[in-house]
Structures are given as structure tokens and as C-alpha cells.
Coordinates of C-alpha atoms in Angstrom, one line a residue:
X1 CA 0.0 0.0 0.0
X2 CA 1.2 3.4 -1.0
X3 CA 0.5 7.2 -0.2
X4 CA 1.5 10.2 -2.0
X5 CA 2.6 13.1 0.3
X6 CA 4.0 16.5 -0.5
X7 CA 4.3 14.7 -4.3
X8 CA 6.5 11.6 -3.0
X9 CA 5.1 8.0 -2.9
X10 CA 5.2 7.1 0.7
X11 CA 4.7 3.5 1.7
X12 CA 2.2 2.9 4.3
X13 CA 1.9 0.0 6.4
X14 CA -1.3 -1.8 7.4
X15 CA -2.1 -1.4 11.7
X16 CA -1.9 -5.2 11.9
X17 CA 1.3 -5.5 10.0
X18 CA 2.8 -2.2 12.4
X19 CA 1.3 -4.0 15.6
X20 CA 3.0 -7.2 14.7
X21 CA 6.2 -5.8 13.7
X22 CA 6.6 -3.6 16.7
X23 CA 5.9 -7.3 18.9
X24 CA 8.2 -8.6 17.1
X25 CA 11.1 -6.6 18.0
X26 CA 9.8 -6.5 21.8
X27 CA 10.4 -10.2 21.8
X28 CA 13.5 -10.2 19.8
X29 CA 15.1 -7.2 21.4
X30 CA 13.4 -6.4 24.9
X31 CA 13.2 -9.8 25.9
X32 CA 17.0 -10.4 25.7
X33 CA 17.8 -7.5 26.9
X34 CA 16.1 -8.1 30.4
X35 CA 17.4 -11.6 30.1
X36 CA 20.6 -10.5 30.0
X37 CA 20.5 -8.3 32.7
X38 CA 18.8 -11.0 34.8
X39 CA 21.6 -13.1 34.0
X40 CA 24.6 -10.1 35.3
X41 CA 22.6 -9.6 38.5
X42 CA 22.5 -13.4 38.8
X43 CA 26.2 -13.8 38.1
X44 CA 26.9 -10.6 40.7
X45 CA 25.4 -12.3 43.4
X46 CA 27.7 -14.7 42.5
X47 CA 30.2 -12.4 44.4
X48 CA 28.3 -11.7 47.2
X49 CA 29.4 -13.9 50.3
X50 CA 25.7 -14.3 51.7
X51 CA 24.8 -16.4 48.4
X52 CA 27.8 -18.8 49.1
X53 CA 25.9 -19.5 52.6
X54 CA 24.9 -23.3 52.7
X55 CA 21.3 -23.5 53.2
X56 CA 21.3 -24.5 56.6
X57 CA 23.0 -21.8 57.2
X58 CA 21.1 -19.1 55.8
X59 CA 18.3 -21.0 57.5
X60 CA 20.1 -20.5 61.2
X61 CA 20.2 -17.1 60.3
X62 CA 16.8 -16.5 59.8
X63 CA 15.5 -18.6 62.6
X64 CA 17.8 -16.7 64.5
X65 CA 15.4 -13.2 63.2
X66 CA 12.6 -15.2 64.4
X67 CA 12.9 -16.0 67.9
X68 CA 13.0 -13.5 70.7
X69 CA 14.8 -14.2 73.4
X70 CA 13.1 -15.5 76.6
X71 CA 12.4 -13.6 79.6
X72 CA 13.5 -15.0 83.3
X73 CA 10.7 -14.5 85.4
X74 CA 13.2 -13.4 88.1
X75 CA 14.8 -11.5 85.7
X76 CA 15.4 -7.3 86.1
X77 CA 13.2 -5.0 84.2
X78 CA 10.9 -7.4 83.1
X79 CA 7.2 -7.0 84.1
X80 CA 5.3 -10.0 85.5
X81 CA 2.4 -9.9 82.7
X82 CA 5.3 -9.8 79.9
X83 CA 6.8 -13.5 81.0
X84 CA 7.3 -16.4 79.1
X85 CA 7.7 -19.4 80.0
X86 CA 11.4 -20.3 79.4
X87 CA 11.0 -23.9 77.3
X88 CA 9.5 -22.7 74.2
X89 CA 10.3 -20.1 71.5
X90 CA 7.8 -17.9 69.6
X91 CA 8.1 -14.9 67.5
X92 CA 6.7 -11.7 66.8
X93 CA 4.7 -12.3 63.6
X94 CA 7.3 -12.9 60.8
X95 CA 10.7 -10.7 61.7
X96 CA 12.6 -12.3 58.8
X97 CA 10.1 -11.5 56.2
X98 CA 12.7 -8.6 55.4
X99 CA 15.5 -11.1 54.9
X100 CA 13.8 -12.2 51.7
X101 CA 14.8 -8.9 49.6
X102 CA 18.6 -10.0 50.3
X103 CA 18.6 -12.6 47.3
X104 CA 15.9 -14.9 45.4
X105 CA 17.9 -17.5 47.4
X106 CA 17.8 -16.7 50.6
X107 CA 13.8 -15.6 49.9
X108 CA 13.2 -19.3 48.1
X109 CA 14.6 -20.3 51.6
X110 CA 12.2 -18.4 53.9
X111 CA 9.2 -19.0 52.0
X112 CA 9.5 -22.5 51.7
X113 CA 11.0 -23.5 54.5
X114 CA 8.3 -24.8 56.9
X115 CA 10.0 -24.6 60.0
X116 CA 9.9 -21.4 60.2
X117 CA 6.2 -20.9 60.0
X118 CA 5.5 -23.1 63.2
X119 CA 6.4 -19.8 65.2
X120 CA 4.4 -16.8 65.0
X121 CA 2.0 -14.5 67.1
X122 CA -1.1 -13.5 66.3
X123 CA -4.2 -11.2 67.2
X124 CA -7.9 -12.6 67.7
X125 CA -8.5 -10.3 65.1
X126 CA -5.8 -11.2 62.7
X127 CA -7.5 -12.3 59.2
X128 CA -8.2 -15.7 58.7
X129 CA -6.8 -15.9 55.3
X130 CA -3.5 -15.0 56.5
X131 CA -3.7 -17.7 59.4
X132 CA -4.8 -20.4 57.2
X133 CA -2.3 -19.4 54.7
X134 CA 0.5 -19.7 57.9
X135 CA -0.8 -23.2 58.5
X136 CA -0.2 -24.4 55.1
X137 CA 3.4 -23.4 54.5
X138 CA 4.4 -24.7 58.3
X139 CA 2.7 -28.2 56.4
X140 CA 2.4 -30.7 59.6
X141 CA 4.7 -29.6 61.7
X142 CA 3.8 -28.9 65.8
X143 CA 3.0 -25.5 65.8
X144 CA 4.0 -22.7 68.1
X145 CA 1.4 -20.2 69.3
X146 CA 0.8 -16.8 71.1
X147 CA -2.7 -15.2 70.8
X148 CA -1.5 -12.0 72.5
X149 CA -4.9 -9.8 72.9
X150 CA -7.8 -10.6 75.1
X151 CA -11.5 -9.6 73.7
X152 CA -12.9 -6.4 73.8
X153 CA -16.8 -6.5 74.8
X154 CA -16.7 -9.9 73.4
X155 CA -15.2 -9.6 69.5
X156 CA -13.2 -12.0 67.9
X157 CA -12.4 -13.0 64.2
X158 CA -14.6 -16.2 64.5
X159 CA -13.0 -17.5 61.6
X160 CA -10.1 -17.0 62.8
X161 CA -10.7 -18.5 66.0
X162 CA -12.1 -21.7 64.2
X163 CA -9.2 -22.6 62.0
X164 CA -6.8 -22.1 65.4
X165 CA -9.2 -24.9 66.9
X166 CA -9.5 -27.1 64.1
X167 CA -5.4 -27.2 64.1
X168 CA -5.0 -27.5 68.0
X169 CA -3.8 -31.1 67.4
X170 CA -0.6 -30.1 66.2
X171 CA 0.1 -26.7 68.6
X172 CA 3.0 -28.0 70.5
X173 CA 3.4 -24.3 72.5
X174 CA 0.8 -22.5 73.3
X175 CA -0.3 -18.8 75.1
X176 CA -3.9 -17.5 75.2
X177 CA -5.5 -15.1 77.6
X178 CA -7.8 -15.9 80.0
X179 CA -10.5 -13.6 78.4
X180 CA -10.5 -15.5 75.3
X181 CA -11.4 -18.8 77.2
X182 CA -14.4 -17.1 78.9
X183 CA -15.8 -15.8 75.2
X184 CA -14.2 -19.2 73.5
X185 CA -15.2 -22.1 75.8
X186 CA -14.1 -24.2 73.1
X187 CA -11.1 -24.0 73.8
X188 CA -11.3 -26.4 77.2
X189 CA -13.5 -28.8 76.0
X190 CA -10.7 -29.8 73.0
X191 CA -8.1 -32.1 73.4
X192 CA -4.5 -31.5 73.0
X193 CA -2.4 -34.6 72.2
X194 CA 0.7 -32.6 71.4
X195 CA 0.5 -29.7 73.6
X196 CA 3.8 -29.2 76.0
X197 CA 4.0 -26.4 77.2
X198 CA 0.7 -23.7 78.0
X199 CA 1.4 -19.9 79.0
X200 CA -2.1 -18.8 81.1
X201 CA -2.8 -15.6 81.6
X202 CA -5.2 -12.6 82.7
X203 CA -6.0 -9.5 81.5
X204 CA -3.6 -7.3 83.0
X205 CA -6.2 -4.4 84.3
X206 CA -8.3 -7.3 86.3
X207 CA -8.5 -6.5 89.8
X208 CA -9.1 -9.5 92.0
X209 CA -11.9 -9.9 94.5
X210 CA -13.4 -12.4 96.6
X211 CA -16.1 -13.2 94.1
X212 CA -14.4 -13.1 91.4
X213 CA -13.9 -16.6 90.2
X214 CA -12.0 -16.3 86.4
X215 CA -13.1 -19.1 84.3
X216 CA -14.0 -21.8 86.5
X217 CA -12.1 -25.0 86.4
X218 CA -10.7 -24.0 83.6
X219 CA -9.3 -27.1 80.6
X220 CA -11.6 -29.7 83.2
X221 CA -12.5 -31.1 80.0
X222 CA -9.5 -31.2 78.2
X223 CA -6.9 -33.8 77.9
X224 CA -2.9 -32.9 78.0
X225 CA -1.0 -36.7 77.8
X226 CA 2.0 -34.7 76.7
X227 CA 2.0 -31.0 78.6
X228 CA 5.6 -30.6 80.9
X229 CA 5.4 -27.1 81.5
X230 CA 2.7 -24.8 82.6
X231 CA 2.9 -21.1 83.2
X232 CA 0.2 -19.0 85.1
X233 CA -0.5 -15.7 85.2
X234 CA -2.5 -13.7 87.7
X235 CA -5.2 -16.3 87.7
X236 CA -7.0 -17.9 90.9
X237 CA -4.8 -20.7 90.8
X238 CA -8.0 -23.2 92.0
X239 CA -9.7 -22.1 88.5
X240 CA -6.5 -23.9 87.3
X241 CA -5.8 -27.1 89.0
X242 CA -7.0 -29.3 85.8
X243 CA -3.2 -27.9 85.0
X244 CA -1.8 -28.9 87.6
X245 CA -0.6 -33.0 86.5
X246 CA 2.0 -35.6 88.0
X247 CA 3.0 -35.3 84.2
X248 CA 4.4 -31.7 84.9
X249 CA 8.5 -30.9 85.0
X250 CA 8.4 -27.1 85.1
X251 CA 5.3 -24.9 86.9
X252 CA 5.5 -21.3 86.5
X253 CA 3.5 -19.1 88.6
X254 CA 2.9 -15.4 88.5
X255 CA 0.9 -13.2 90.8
X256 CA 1.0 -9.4 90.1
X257 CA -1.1 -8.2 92.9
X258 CA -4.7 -9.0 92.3
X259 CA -4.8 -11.8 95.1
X260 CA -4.0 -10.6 98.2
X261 CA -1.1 -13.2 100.2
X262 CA -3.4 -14.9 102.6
X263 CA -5.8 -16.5 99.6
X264 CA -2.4 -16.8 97.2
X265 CA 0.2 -19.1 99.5
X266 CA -2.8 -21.8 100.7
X267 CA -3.9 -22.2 96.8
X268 CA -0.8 -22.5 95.8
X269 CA 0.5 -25.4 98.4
X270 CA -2.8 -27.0 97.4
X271 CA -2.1 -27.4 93.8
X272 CA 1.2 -27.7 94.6
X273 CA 0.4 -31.6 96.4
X274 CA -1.0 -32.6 92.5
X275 CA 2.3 -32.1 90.7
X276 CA 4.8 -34.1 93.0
X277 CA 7.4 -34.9 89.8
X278 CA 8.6 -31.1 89.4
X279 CA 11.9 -30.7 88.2
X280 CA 11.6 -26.8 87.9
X281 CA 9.6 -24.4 90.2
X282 CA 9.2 -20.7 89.5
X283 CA 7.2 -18.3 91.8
X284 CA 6.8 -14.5 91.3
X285 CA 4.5 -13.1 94.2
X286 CA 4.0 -9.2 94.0
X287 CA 0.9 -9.7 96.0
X288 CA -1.2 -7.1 97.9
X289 CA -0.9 -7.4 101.8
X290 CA -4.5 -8.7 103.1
X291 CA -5.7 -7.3 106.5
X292 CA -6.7 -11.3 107.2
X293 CA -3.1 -13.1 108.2
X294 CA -2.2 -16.2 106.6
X295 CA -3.4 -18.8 109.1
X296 CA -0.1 -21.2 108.5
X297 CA -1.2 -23.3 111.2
X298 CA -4.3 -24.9 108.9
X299 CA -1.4 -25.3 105.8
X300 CA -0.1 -28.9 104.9
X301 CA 3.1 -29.8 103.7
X302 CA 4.0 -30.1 100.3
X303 CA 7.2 -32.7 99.2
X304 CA 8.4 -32.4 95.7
X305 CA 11.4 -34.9 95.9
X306 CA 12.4 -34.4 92.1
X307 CA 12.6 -30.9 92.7
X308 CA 16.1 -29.4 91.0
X309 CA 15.6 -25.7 90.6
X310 CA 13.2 -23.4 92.9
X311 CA 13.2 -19.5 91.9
X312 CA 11.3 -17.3 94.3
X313 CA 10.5 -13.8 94.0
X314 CA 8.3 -12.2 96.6
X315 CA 8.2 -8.1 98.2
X316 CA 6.9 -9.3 101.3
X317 CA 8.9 -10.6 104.6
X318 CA 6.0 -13.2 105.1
X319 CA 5.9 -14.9 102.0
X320 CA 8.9 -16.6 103.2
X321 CA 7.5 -18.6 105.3
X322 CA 6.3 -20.4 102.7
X323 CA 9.9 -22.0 102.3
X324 CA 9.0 -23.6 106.0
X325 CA 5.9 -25.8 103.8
X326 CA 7.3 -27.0 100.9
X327 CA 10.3 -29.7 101.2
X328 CA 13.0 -29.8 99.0
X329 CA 15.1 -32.6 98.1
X330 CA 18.9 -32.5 98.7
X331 CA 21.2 -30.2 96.4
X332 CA 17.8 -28.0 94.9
X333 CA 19.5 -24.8 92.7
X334 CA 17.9 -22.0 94.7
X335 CA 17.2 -18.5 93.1
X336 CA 15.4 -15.8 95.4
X337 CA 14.3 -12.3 94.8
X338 CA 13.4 -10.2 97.7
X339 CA 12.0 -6.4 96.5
X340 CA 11.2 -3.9 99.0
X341 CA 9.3 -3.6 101.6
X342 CA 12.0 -6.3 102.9
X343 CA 14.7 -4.1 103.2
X344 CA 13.5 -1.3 105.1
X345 CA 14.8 -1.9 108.7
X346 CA 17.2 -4.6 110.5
X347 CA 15.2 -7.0 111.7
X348 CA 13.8 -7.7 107.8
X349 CA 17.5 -8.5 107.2
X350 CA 17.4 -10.7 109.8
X351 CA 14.1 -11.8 109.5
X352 CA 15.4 -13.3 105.9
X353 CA 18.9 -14.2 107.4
X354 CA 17.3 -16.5 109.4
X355 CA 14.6 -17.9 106.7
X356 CA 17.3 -18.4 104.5
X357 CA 19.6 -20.3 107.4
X358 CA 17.0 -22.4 108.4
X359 CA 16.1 -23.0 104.6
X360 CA 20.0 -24.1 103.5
X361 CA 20.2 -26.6 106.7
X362 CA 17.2 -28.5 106.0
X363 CA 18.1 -28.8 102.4
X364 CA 20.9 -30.6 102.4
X365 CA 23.5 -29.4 100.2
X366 CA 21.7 -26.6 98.6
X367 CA 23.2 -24.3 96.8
X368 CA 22.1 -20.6 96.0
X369 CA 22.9 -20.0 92.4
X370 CA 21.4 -16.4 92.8
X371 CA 20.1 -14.0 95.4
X372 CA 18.5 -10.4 94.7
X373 CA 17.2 -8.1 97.2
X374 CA 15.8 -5.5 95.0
X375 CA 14.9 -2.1 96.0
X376 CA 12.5 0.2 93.5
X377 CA 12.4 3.9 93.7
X378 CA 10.8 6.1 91.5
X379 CA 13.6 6.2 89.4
X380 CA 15.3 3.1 89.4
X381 CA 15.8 -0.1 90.8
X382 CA 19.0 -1.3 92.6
X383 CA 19.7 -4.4 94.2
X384 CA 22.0 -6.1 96.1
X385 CA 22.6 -10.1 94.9
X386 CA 24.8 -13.2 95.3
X387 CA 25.5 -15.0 92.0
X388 CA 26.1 -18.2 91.3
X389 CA 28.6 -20.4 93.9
X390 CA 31.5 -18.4 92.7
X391 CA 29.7 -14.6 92.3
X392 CA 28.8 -12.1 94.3
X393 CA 27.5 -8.4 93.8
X394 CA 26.3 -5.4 95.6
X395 CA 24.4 -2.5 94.6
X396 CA 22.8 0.7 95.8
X397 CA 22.1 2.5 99.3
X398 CA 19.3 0.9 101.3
X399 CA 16.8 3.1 102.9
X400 CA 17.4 3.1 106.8
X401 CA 20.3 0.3 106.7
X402 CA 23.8 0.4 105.6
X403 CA 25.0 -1.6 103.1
X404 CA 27.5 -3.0 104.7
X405 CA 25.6 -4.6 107.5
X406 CA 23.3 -6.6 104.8
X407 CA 26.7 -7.2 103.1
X408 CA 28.5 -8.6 106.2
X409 CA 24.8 -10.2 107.4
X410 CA 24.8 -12.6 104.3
X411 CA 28.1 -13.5 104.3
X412 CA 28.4 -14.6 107.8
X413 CA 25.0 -16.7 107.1
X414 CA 25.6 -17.9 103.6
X415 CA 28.0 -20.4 101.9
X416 CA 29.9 -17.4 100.3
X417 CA 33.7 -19.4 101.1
X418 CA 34.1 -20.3 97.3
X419 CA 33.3 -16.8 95.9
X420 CA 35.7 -16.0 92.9
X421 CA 34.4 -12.8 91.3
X422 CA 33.3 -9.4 93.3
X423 CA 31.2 -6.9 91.7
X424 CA 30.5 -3.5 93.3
X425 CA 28.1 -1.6 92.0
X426 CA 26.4 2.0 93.3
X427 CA 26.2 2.4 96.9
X428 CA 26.8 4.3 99.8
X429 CA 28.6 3.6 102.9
X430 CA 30.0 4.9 106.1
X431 CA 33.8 4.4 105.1
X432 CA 36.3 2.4 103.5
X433 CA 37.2 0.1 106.9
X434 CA 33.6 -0.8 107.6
X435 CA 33.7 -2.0 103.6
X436 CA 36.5 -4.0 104.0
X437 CA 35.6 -5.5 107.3
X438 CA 32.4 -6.6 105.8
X439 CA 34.1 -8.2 102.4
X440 CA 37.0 -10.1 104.9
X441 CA 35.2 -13.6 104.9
X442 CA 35.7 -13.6 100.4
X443 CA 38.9 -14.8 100.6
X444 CA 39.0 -16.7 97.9
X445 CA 38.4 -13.8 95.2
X446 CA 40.2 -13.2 92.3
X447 CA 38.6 -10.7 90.3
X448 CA 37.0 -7.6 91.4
X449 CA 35.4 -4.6 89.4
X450 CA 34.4 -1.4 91.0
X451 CA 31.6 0.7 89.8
X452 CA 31.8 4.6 90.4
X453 CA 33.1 6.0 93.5
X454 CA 33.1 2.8 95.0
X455 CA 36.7 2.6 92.5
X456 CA 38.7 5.0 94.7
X457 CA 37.1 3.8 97.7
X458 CA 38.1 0.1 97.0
X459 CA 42.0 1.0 96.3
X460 CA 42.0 2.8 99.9
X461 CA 40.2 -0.5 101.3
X462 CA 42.9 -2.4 99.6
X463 CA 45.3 -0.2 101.1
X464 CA 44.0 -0.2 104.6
X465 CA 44.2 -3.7 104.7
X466 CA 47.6 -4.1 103.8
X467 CA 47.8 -3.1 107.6
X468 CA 45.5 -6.1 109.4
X469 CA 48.2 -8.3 109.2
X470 CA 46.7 -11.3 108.7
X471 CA 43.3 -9.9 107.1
X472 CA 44.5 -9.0 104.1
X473 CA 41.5 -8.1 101.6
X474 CA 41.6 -10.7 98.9
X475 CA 44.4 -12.1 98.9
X476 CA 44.6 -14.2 96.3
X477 CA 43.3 -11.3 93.9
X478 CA 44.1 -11.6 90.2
X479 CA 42.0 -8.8 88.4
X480 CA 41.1 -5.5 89.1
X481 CA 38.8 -3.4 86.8
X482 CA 37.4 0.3 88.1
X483 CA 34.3 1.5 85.8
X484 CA 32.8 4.5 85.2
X485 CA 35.5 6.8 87.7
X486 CA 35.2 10.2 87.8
X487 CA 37.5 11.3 84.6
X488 CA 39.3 14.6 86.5
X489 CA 40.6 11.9 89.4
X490 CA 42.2 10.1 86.4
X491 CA 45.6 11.4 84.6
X492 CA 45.4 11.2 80.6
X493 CA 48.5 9.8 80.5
X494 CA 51.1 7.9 83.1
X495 CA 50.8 5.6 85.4
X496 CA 48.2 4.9 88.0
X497 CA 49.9 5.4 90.8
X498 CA 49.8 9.4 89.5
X499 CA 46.0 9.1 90.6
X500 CA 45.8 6.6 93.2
X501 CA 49.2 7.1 95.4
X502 CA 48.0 4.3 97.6
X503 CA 48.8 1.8 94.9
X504 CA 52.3 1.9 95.3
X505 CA 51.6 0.8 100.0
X506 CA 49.1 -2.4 97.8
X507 CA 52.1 -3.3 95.7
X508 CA 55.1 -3.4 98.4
X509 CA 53.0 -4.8 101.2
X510 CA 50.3 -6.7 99.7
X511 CA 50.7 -10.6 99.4
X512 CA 48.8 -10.4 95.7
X513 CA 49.8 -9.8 92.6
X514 CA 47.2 -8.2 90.0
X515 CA 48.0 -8.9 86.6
X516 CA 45.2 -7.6 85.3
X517 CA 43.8 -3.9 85.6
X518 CA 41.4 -2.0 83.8
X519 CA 39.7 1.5 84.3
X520 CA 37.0 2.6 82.5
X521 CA 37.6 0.1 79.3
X522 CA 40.9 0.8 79.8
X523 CA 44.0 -1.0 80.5
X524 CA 46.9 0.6 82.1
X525 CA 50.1 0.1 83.9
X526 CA 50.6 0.0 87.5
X527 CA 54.3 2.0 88.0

């Protein structure tokens, strides 16, 4: 076909023929192209040391994005209603979804690799295409679970909720609030043949009262054949005793002041007497005083014989007497927490001395792996704690007691002879000689670090003691590190004897020799 223009003969060429032509060259010229660059990137990640990773690794990697790490219900800084229990591992929805833009690898990996959907948190609310979608790629593998939100004025994703039930079978680890087992009573009448471990817990607002009554016998109709490890947070503990099995190894139990002590300690020795095979124990009583004393009298004895770790945390000089109910068997790991009001006068010090005496002696080779007697202020919270059988630290002013008298209190009551490592933190005391008259019976330490003031104050207590004949201070002392001193007592240059003159009385007349000394993150010389 032709057209004349301007007098010249102009070929014209039909639409179809044009459309054709112009696909023609998309697929013989675009299509390589992108081809090819497909193909450079490919061979560029070639380079890249994260696409030589074997697969397991990459897959470590991303399972490391996944899991969180678990919180110690003893632990510092970590609030009662935020615990979980310490034998499972969940994740925060899907962390290492943001891994998958590193390389097609690495996202073939994450998408495919079903481990790594058995984990994950969800909402009530969450949509159940997402959740059924979650239960397909973690194929039939035992699923982890945390249903973090309770109902509000009774709503829930039904759907939702009925795809989690239909799949219960396989949840190996599971969390749910209590709110959701009121509106879902479902949930207790199912069985759970591979359920292990179960984290119980309340809305965090509920205020306990003598008729309130939770969920009432709560999983009575359910069946747990496999379940070692309960945890149970601020929940009447007799709404729970269908929990409570000879199966069980590890019983957590939080209360977060909504039962006040006197209706806490009796429930809890009573549910106690149905799990006798506990390897693990963990109590964390912040529980309101009750004007009605505990009647201890009417309490029974509780024996857990296969008993091998007990971690107590309590803020109230009569929850120990708990320790005088429940026997333990020889050599139990013992971890207590003691937050104020303990520690506001001398006979609460002695008052746990003695609880503490009397608890070691009918033990039987106990050991205390950890003690913390935490004190909260309005702006922090200090402590003063043992570690381990080789540890020991100290921390902060108490309020109406020196810290040296609880200092030289514990260590003249507890099996402190094999202490190796001394940590000082923040605190206050009436001079260098009562310090170092309370630390005389470590004498087994070999590395200390100061914290503060407390540096220059331990160098004079060093020096001092260079002068008790034979009470030297640590004499076996290997490592000395002084943190966070006061940079305009410290020389920018030289020696530390230029700062500390008293080093050069610890080095002539001192039977140790420190190897090893640090200040601030630094290391310097002595002379």
C-alpha cells in the first residue's frame, strides 16, 4: 500500500502488519535485553558472600530473626504480665520477612522452609486468610502459638478462632489469655495430644476480688498426655488445678497483685500436692498485703522430691515462710528475689537471714545460684545479689540500713567461702574500713570490678588492709577493673599510681599480685 505526500510516494503499512512488527522486535530485542540483565545480576550475586551460605546456614540465620529471646521470670526489668515461660520459643509475627529482599535465594529459603512458620504471634483479630495461609506453609509440623490480645466487649475473628481450633492437634506451644477462654469455651472442651508447654494468663487491668472466680475450672474437659510445662499468670490458681498434672517438669507461677497473700500461698500449696514430679519451680508473688493473716497453722506440707531448681521472688517478709511448707530434696538450685518492703529496717534482714539459714540446713546441700534483694524507687531499681557459687555483687544504698551490715549479714549466714568474682556496684557507705571488714570472709576472690566511687574507695580499702596483718583483703586477687570513675581523678597519660598514690603501700606490702587492671575500658600500667 502506498500514499502520496508533499508529491512523493510514501509506503504505508497496514495497523496489523505495524502491531506485529513492533511485537516482534519487543520479543527479539526487549526480551533479551532483560534476560541478560537477569543473568549479570545473577552472576553478581555470584560475588556476594551471603549467596555462598549453605542452606542450613542461611536458614540458622533466619530462625535466629525469628525467635525472641526469653524472659527470666526473676529477671530485672521485666514486668510479671510480659513472662514467658522459658521452654518454648515464639516470634513476633514474621521478623525475617525482610530477609527475603537480600537474594531470590535466601527468599526461596524463607518461603519454603516450613520450619519457620511453626512460630508466629497472632491477634484474635488477625484475618483468617493470613492464618490459614500460615498453616499451610508450616505443612504438619507442631506449631507454636501466642494469641497476645484478650476480647474487647466480646469480639473475635470467629474464623479466625475456628481454624486455630480445628489445628490444636498439632500446637506443641501454646499462650492465650484468659478472656479469650471465657468468650471461646471451646477451647477447654478440646483435646490437646501434642501440647507441651501452655502460658495462662489474665487480662492485666483485672482486679481480684473475693467473688471473682475467672473461668472456673478452667481445661476440666481437656486432655494434656504430653504437657511438661505450665505457666500462670494472675489467675486464681483453683480455676487452674485441671493444670496442675503428676506429668508436669516445670510450673511457673505469676501473681501481680490482684490476690491478696493470705488466699495466694494456701492455693498454691494446694495445687502444689497434685504435681509431686517437678523438676523446675518458679514463683513471682507481687501480692497485695491482706488485713486477714495467713493462718499457716491450717497449711499442709507439700514434698516435691524431684525438685532441681526453685526460683522465688516475693516483696513481702512473710511470703517466706512459705519456704517452711514445701520440702525440698537434697542439692535443689535455689534463686530468690526479695523487692522492697523487705529491706527497710534490720530486723527484715534478719528476719530473711534467718529464713534463709534455716532454709540451706534443712536442704541438704543446697546451693544458692542467685540471690536479689531488690529495691524500687521512683527512678530506678538497685539491688543487692549473690550470683552463682562463685559470684557475688552489691548494689545501691538501702533506705534506713547500711549496706554493709546486709553485706557482712549474708556473708556470715551464707555459703559465700568459694566466691571468685566481686562486683560492686552503686552504693553508699559509712567508710572504707567498715567495707572491707564486711568483704574479709571472700577470701578466695580473684577478680574484682568497682563501679563509680566505689573505685577509689576500694583502692584505699585495699590499702588499709595491707595493715590487718593477717586480714589482708583478697588475697589471692588476680584482676582489678574500676568502671565508670570520675575522669578529672584520672591522669590522661602515666601511670596509676599518679591518681591513686596508695597503689604503690598495695604493691610493696600486699601478698597479691594483680595482673590484670582496667579502668573505665581501659588498660593501664601499674608504675
Amino acid at each position: 500500500m502506498a500514499d502520496v505526500r508533499n508529491g512523493r510516494v510514501v509506503a504505508v503499512m497496514p495497523r496489523q502488519q505495524l502491531q506485529a512488527r513492533i511485537e516482534d522486535l519487543t520479543n527479539t530485542q526487549l526480551i533479551p535485553i532483560s534476560t541478560r540483565i537477569c543473568t549479570v545480576k545473577s552472576e553478581m550475586n555470584l560475588f556476594s558472600p551471603v549467596s555462598r551460605l549453605p542452606r542450613d546456614i542461611i536458614f540458622e540465620v533466619l530462625w535466629e530473626l525469628s525467635s525472641i529471646f526469653w524472659y527470666d521470670v526473676l529477671e530485672e526489668g521485666t514486668s510479671d504480665t510480659d513472662i514467658l515461660y522459658t521452654a518454648t520459643q515464639y516470634c513476633y509475627h514474621f521478623p525475617w520477612i525482610a530477609a527475603t529482599q537480600v537474594c531470590h535465594f535466601w527468599r526461596e529459603i524463607a518461603l519454603t522452609e516450613p520450619r519457620l512458620w511453626c512460630h508466629f504471634k497472632m491477634s484474635i483479630h488477625s484475618r483468617a486468610e493470613l492464618v490459614q495461609e500460615v498453616f499451610r506453609r508450616s505443612m504438619n509440623l507442631p506449631l507454636c502459638i501466642v494469641i497476645y490480645d484478650s476480647p474487647q466487649e466480646g469480639s473475635y475473628d470467629s474464623d479466625t478462632m475456628q481454624l486455630v481450633l480445628q489445628n490444636l492437634h498439632r500446637v506443641s506451644d501454646l499462650e492465650v489469655p484468659n478472656g479469650l477462654l471465657r468468650l471461646c469455651p471451646e477451647f477447654m472442651c478440646r483435646p490437646f495430644p501434642n501440647l507441651e508447654n501452655l502460658l495462662l494468663k489474665s487480662h492485666p487491668e483485672r482486679q481480684y476480688s473475693d467473688s471473682y472466680s475467672g473461668s472456673p475450672c478452667l481445661f476440666k474437659n481437656s486432655d494434656f498426655p504430653k504437657l511438661q510445662g505450665t505457666m500462670i499468670c494472675d489467675i486464681p490458681l483453683l480455676d487452674a488445678t485441671a493444670l496442675f498434672q503428676e506429668s508436669l517438669l516445670r510450673i511457673g507461677i505469676v501473681q501481680s497483685a490482684i490476690i491478696p497473700t493470705n488466699a495466694f500461698y494456701p492455693q498454691l500449696l494446694q495445687c502444689l500436692a497434685l504435681s509431686k514430679n517437678l523438676q523446675e519451680l518458679i514463683i513471682s508473688d507481687s501480692t497485695s498485703e491482706s488485713r486477714d493473716p495467713i493462718i499457716w497453722a491450717e497449711l499442709q506440707q507439700v514434698s516435691l522430691p524431684r525438685l532441681q531448681e526453685f526460683r522465688f521472688c516475693v516483696n513481702s517478709p512473710i511470703a517466706l515462710q512459705i519456704l517452711d511448707f514445701i520440702r525440698f530434696p537434697p542439692g535443689v538450685d535455689f534463686y530468690l528475689r526479695l523487692c522492697e518492703p523487705v529491706w527497710v529496717s534490720r530486723t527484715a534482714v534478719e528476719t530473711f537471714v534467718r529464713a534463709v539459714s534455716s532454709f540451706l540446713a534443712r536442704t541438704d546441700r543446697g546451693s544458692f545460684r542467685e540471690i536479689k534483694l531488690l529495691q524500687s524507687t521512683e527512678s530506678s531499681k538497685r539491688n543487692i545479689y549473690m550470683e552463682g557459687d562463685d559470684d557475688f555483687a552489691v548494689e545501691t544504698n538501702l533506705t534506713g540500713i547500711s549496706a554493709e551490715h546486709v553485706i557482712g549479714r549474708l556473708l556470715d549466714s551464707l555459703p559465700t567461702s568459694d566466691v571468685t568474682n566481686l562486683t560492686l556496684y552503686h552504693f553508699q557507705c559509712s567508710g572504707a574500713i567498715a567495707l572491707g571488714r564486711a568483704l574479709l570472709p571472700l577470701k578466695k576472690v580473684q577478680s574484682v570490678c568497682a563501679y563509680g566511687t566505689l573505685g577509689p574507695l576500694l583502692v584505699q580499702v585495699l590499702a588499709e588492709s595491707c595493715r590487718w596483718k593477717h586480714d589482708v583483703l583478697f588475697p589471692e586477687l588476680k584482676t582489678l577493673c574500676l568502671l565508670k570513675v570520675e575522669s578529672e581523678i584520672l591522669p590522661a597519660h602515666g601511670t596509676i599510681a599518679t591518681a591513686f598514690p596508695s597503689w604503690l603501700r598495695i604493691r610493696s606490702n600486699a601478698g597479691f599480685e594483680i595482673d590484670d587492671l582496667e579502668i573505665n575500658g581501659e588498660h593501664r600500667e601499674w608504675t
